[in-house]
Amino acid sequence: MIVLEFKAYGKQKQYSAIDEAIRTAKFVRNSCIRYWMDNKGVSRSDISKYCTVLAKQFPFANELNSMARQASAERAWSSIARFYDNCKKKVPGKKGFPRFKKHCHSVEYKTTGWKLCPDKKSIIFSDKKGIGKLKLKGTWDLWRLDVKLIKRVRIVRRSDGYYVQFCIKTDIIESVEPTGTSIGLDVGLKDFYTDSNGNTVPNPRFYRKGEKRLKFYQRRVSRKKKGSTNRKKAINKLGKTHLKISRQRVGEACA
């Protein structure tokens, strides 16, 4: 499985619809956790069937695609299964009892509820939430891949916008010609790594360099009144700073 990510562009009305879909997915997951807490001996199939009950009871839950509801139920069951495994293995300390999600940033679809446009530069979400057509922008070319290989589609909300992720089932085969030489690498804290030839690469320390900026935005958040618009703006700026640092660290690790 590989994951391809694209930046999604739409109108403000569509972004509001995405937020509503994310809230509904969170509601389904938390409701499944509550159902498991209130009923002993609940199995995975019972959690899956409970999605139908939620769709009948709540009209806003019925507006979300059925497979998206099932994906949220699977997230709930994965946390329950992890708790069971920790109990069986007698892991010391806390066993990770399932908790309710307060903040959720994504909604996941499976093989229905979405459709790629013929040019594969846009995607249409066809459920009743009203997301509609979103333009995609990224470095990967979807036209090279068969649509049947796409097993899941996820919409992710981040501080700098919305993204669409495609989970693709494919085999990655890389043919590398052997060079006949070997080299050893030692990863450290002072230097990013040192090879067996004595060459070193300094540690960029992105987090330490951005720590001062993070503290500045954290203080701005704490000074704003809870629930105010200015606090939301300050939180968004803080999130963008965290996102930039995390991308720098991931990019350095991949390099």
CSV table of C-alpha atoms in Angstrom, one decimal:
chain,number,residue,atom,x,y,z
A,1,MET,CA,0.0,0.0,0.0
A,2,ILE,CA,1.2,3.5,-0.8
A,3,VAL,CA,-0.4,6.8,0.0
A,4,LEU,CA,-0.5,9.7,-2.4
A,5,GLU,CA,-1.5,13.1,-1.1
A,6,PHE,CA,-2.9,16.1,-3.0
A,7,LYS,CA,-3.9,19.6,-2.0
A,8,ALA,CA,-7.6,20.1,-2.4
A,9,TYR,CA,-9.1,23.4,-3.7
A,10,GLY,CA,-12.8,24.4,-3.6
A,11,LYS,CA,-15.1,27.1,-2.3
A,12,GLN,CA,-15.8,28.1,1.2
A,13,LYS,CA,-19.2,26.3,1.1
A,14,GLN,CA,-17.4,23.1,0.2
A,15,TYR,CA,-14.9,23.5,3.0
A,16,SER,CA,-17.8,23.9,5.4
A,17,ALA,CA,-19.3,20.6,4.0
A,18,ILE,CA,-16.0,18.9,4.6
A,19,ASP,CA,-16.0,20.1,8.2
A,20,GLU,CA,-19.5,18.8,8.7
A,21,ALA,CA,-18.5,15.4,7.3
A,22,ILE,CA,-15.5,15.2,9.6
A,23,ARG,CA,-17.8,16.1,12.6
A,24,THR,CA,-20.2,13.3,11.5
A,25,ALA,CA,-17.3,10.8,11.3
A,26,LYS,CA,-16.2,11.8,14.8
A,27,PHE,CA,-19.8,11.4,16.0
A,28,VAL,CA,-20.1,7.9,14.6
A,29,ARG,CA,-16.8,6.8,16.1
A,30,ASN,CA,-17.6,8.1,19.6
A,31,SER,CA,-21.1,6.6,19.4
A,32,CYS,CA,-19.6,3.2,18.6
A,33,ILE,CA,-17.3,3.6,21.6
A,34,ARG,CA,-20.3,4.4,23.8
A,35,TYR,CA,-22.2,1.5,22.5
A,36,TRP,CA,-19.3,-0.8,23.4
A,37,MET,CA,-19.1,0.6,26.9
A,38,ASP,CA,-22.8,0.2,27.6
A,39,ASN,CA,-23.2,-3.3,26.2
A,40,LYS,CA,-20.9,-6.2,27.3
A,41,GLY,CA,-19.8,-8.7,24.7
A,42,VAL,CA,-20.1,-6.4,21.7
A,43,SER,CA,-18.3,-7.8,18.7
A,44,ARG,CA,-16.9,-6.1,15.6
A,45,SER,CA,-19.9,-7.1,13.5
A,46,ASP,CA,-22.2,-5.5,16.2
A,47,ILE,CA,-20.2,-2.3,15.9
A,48,SER,CA,-20.6,-2.4,12.1
A,49,LYS,CA,-24.4,-3.0,12.4
A,50,TYR,CA,-24.7,-0.1,14.8
A,51,CYS,CA,-23.9,2.3,12.0
A,52,THR,CA,-27.2,1.5,10.4
A,53,VAL,CA,-29.0,2.3,13.6
A,54,LEU,CA,-27.3,5.6,13.8
A,55,ALA,CA,-28.2,6.4,10.2
A,56,LYS,CA,-31.9,5.8,11.0
A,57,GLN,CA,-31.9,7.8,14.2
A,58,PHE,CA,-29.9,10.8,13.0
A,59,PRO,CA,-30.5,12.4,9.6
A,60,PHE,CA,-27.1,14.1,9.6
A,61,ALA,CA,-25.4,10.7,10.0
A,62,ASN,CA,-27.5,9.3,7.1
A,63,GLU,CA,-26.1,12.1,4.9
A,64,LEU,CA,-22.6,10.6,5.2
A,65,ASN,CA,-21.7,7.8,2.8
A,66,SER,CA,-22.4,4.4,4.3
A,67,MET,CA,-18.8,3.2,3.7
A,68,ALA,CA,-17.5,6.3,5.4
A,69,ARG,CA,-19.6,5.4,8.4
A,70,GLN,CA,-18.2,1.9,8.3
A,71,ALA,CA,-14.6,3.3,8.2
A,72,SER,CA,-15.4,5.4,11.3
A,73,ALA,CA,-16.7,2.3,13.1
A,74,GLU,CA,-13.5,0.4,12.1
A,75,ARG,CA,-11.5,3.2,13.8
A,76,ALA,CA,-13.5,2.7,16.9
A,77,TRP,CA,-13.0,-1.1,16.8
A,78,SER,CA,-9.3,-0.7,16.2
A,79,SER,CA,-8.9,1.2,19.5
A,80,ILE,CA,-11.1,-1.5,21.3
A,81,ALA,CA,-9.0,-4.3,19.8
A,82,ARG,CA,-5.8,-2.6,20.8
A,83,PHE,CA,-7.1,-2.4,24.4
A,84,TYR,CA,-8.0,-6.1,24.4
A,85,ASP,CA,-4.5,-7.0,23.0
A,86,ASN,CA,-2.8,-5.0,25.7
A,87,CYS,CA,-4.9,-6.7,28.4
A,88,LYS,CA,-4.1,-10.2,27.0
A,89,LYS,CA,-0.4,-9.4,26.8
A,90,LYS,CA,-0.5,-8.0,30.4
A,91,VAL,CA,1.2,-4.8,29.3
A,92,PRO,CA,2.3,-2.9,32.5
A,93,GLY,CA,0.7,0.4,33.3
A,94,LYS,CA,-2.3,1.8,31.4
A,95,LYS,CA,-3.8,-0.5,28.8
A,96,GLY,CA,-5.1,2.2,26.5
A,97,PHE,CA,-8.8,2.2,27.3
A,98,PRO,CA,-10.7,3.6,24.4
A,99,ARG,CA,-11.5,7.3,24.7
A,100,PHE,CA,-13.8,9.6,23.0
A,101,LYS,CA,-12.3,11.8,20.3
A,102,LYS,CA,-12.5,15.5,21.0
A,103,HIS,CA,-10.7,16.7,17.9
A,104,CYS,CA,-10.9,14.9,14.6
A,105,HIS,CA,-9.2,16.0,11.4
A,106,SER,CA,-10.2,13.5,8.7
A,107,VAL,CA,-13.0,11.6,7.1
A,108,GLU,CA,-12.4,8.4,5.2
A,109,TYR,CA,-14.2,6.9,2.3
A,110,LYS,CA,-13.7,3.4,0.8
A,111,THR,CA,-14.6,2.4,-2.7
A,112,THR,CA,-17.9,4.4,-3.0
A,113,GLY,CA,-19.0,8.0,-2.3
A,114,TRP,CA,-16.3,9.5,-4.6
A,115,LYS,CA,-15.4,9.5,-8.3
A,116,LEU,CA,-12.3,10.7,-10.1
A,117,CYS,CA,-12.9,13.0,-13.1
A,118,PRO,CA,-11.8,11.7,-16.5
A,119,ASP,CA,-8.7,14.0,-16.4
A,120,LYS,CA,-7.9,12.7,-12.9
A,121,LYS,CA,-7.2,16.2,-11.8
A,122,SER,CA,-10.4,16.6,-9.8
A,123,ILE,CA,-12.5,14.4,-7.5
A,124,ILE,CA,-16.3,14.4,-6.9
A,125,PHE,CA,-17.8,13.4,-3.6
A,126,SER,CA,-21.3,12.2,-4.2
A,127,ASP,CA,-22.8,11.8,-0.7
A,128,LYS,CA,-25.4,14.1,0.7
A,129,LYS,CA,-23.0,16.3,2.6
A,130,GLY,CA,-22.6,18.5,-0.4
A,131,ILE,CA,-18.8,18.5,-0.8
A,132,GLY,CA,-19.0,18.2,-4.6
A,133,LYS,CA,-16.1,18.6,-6.9
A,134,LEU,CA,-12.6,19.5,-5.6
A,135,LYS,CA,-9.6,20.3,-7.6
A,136,LEU,CA,-6.4,18.4,-6.9
A,137,LYS,CA,-2.9,19.7,-7.0
A,138,GLY,CA,0.2,17.6,-6.4
A,139,THR,CA,3.4,16.2,-7.8
A,140,TRP,CA,2.1,12.6,-8.4
A,141,ASP,CA,0.2,11.7,-11.6
A,142,LEU,CA,-3.0,9.7,-10.9
A,143,TRP,CA,-3.5,9.0,-14.6
A,144,ARG,CA,-0.7,6.5,-14.4
A,145,LEU,CA,-2.6,4.4,-11.9
A,146,ASP,CA,-5.7,2.2,-12.3
A,147,VAL,CA,-8.7,3.6,-10.4
A,148,LYS,CA,-9.5,0.0,-9.2
A,149,LEU,CA,-6.3,0.0,-7.2
A,150,ILE,CA,-7.5,2.9,-5.0
A,151,LYS,CA,-8.9,1.2,-1.9
A,152,ARG,CA,-9.5,4.2,0.3
A,153,VAL,CA,-9.8,8.0,0.0
A,154,ARG,CA,-9.3,10.3,2.9
A,155,ILE,CA,-10.0,14.0,3.3
A,156,VAL,CA,-7.6,15.6,5.9
A,157,ARG,CA,-7.9,19.0,7.4
A,158,ARG,CA,-4.7,20.7,8.3
A,159,SER,CA,-3.8,24.2,9.4
A,160,ASP,CA,-2.9,25.3,5.8
A,161,GLY,CA,-5.9,23.8,4.1
A,162,TYR,CA,-7.5,20.5,3.0
A,163,TYR,CA,-5.8,17.5,1.5
A,164,VAL,CA,-7.1,14.4,-0.3
A,165,GLN,CA,-5.1,11.1,0.3
A,166,PHE,CA,-5.4,8.1,-1.9
A,167,CYS,CA,-4.5,4.7,-0.4
A,168,ILE,CA,-3.4,2.6,-3.4
A,169,LYS,CA,-2.7,-1.2,-3.5
A,170,THR,CA,0.4,-1.7,-5.6
A,171,ASP,CA,3.7,-3.5,-5.6
A,172,ILE,CA,6.8,-1.3,-5.6
A,173,ILE,CA,9.7,-2.9,-7.5
A,174,GLU,CA,13.0,-1.1,-7.7
A,175,SER,CA,15.8,-2.5,-9.6
A,176,VAL,CA,19.1,-1.3,-8.2
A,177,GLU,CA,22.5,-2.4,-9.6
A,178,PRO,CA,25.0,-3.4,-7.0
A,179,THR,CA,28.1,-1.2,-6.8
A,180,GLY,CA,30.3,-3.8,-5.1
A,181,THR,CA,31.1,-1.4,-2.2
A,182,SER,CA,29.6,-1.2,1.3
A,183,ILE,CA,29.4,1.7,3.8
A,184,GLY,CA,28.4,2.0,7.4
A,185,LEU,CA,26.2,4.8,8.8
A,186,ASP,CA,26.0,5.9,12.4
A,187,VAL,CA,23.1,8.2,13.3
A,188,GLY,CA,23.7,10.5,16.3
A,189,LEU,CA,22.5,13.5,18.1
A,190,LYS,CA,25.4,15.9,17.6
A,191,ASP,CA,25.7,15.0,13.9
A,192,PHE,CA,22.9,13.8,11.7
A,193,TYR,CA,25.0,10.8,10.6
A,194,THR,CA,28.6,9.7,10.2
A,195,ASP,CA,29.7,7.2,7.6
A,196,SER,CA,32.5,4.7,7.8
A,197,ASN,CA,34.6,6.9,5.6
A,198,GLY,CA,34.6,9.7,8.2
A,199,ASN,CA,32.2,12.0,6.4
A,200,THR,CA,29.6,13.7,8.7
A,201,VAL,CA,26.4,15.6,8.1
A,202,PRO,CA,25.4,18.2,10.7
A,203,ASN,CA,22.1,17.9,12.5
A,204,PRO,CA,19.8,20.6,11.2
A,205,ARG,CA,17.8,20.8,14.5
A,206,PHE,CA,14.7,22.2,12.9
A,207,TYR,CA,12.7,21.8,16.2
A,208,ARG,CA,15.3,23.6,18.3
A,209,LYS,CA,15.5,26.4,15.8
A,210,GLY,CA,11.7,26.8,15.6
A,211,GLU,CA,11.2,26.4,19.4
A,212,LYS,CA,11.4,30.1,20.0
A,213,ARG,CA,8.7,30.8,17.4
A,214,LEU,CA,6.5,28.1,18.8
A,215,LYS,CA,6.7,29.6,22.3
A,216,PHE,CA,5.8,33.0,20.8
A,217,TYR,CA,2.6,31.7,19.2
A,218,GLN,CA,1.7,29.5,22.3
A,219,ARG,CA,1.8,32.6,24.4
A,220,ARG,CA,-0.5,34.4,22.0
A,221,VAL,CA,-3.0,31.6,22.1
A,222,SER,CA,-3.0,31.6,25.9
A,223,ARG,CA,-3.7,35.3,26.0
A,224,LYS,CA,-6.8,35.1,23.8
A,225,LYS,CA,-10.2,34.7,25.2
A,226,LYS,CA,-11.5,31.1,24.9
A,227,GLY,CA,-14.1,30.7,22.1
A,228,SER,CA,-13.2,34.0,20.4
A,229,THR,CA,-12.3,34.4,16.8
A,230,ASN,CA,-8.9,35.8,17.6
A,231,ARG,CA,-8.1,32.7,19.6
A,232,LYS,CA,-9.0,30.5,16.6
A,233,LYS,CA,-6.7,32.6,14.4
A,234,ALA,CA,-3.9,32.3,16.9
A,235,ILE,CA,-4.4,28.5,17.1
A,236,ASN,CA,-4.3,28.3,13.3
A,237,LYS,CA,-0.9,30.2,13.2
A,238,LEU,CA,0.4,27.9,15.9
A,239,GLY,CA,-0.7,24.9,13.9
A,240,LYS,CA,1.0,26.2,10.7
A,241,THR,CA,4.3,26.6,12.6
A,242,HIS,CA,4.0,23.0,13.9
A,243,LEU,CA,3.2,21.8,10.5
A,244,LYS,CA,6.2,23.5,8.9
A,245,ILE,CA,8.6,22.1,11.4
A,246,SER,CA,7.2,18.6,11.1
A,247,ARG,CA,7.5,18.7,7.3
A,248,GLN,CA,11.1,19.9,7.6
A,249,ARG,CA,11.9,17.0,9.9
A,250,VAL,CA,10.2,14.5,7.6
A,251,GLY,CA,11.9,15.9,4.5
A,252,GLU,CA,15.4,15.7,6.2
A,253,ALA,CA,14.7,12.1,7.3
A,254,CYS,CA,13.6,11.1,3.7
A,255,ALA,CA,16.7,12.8,2.3
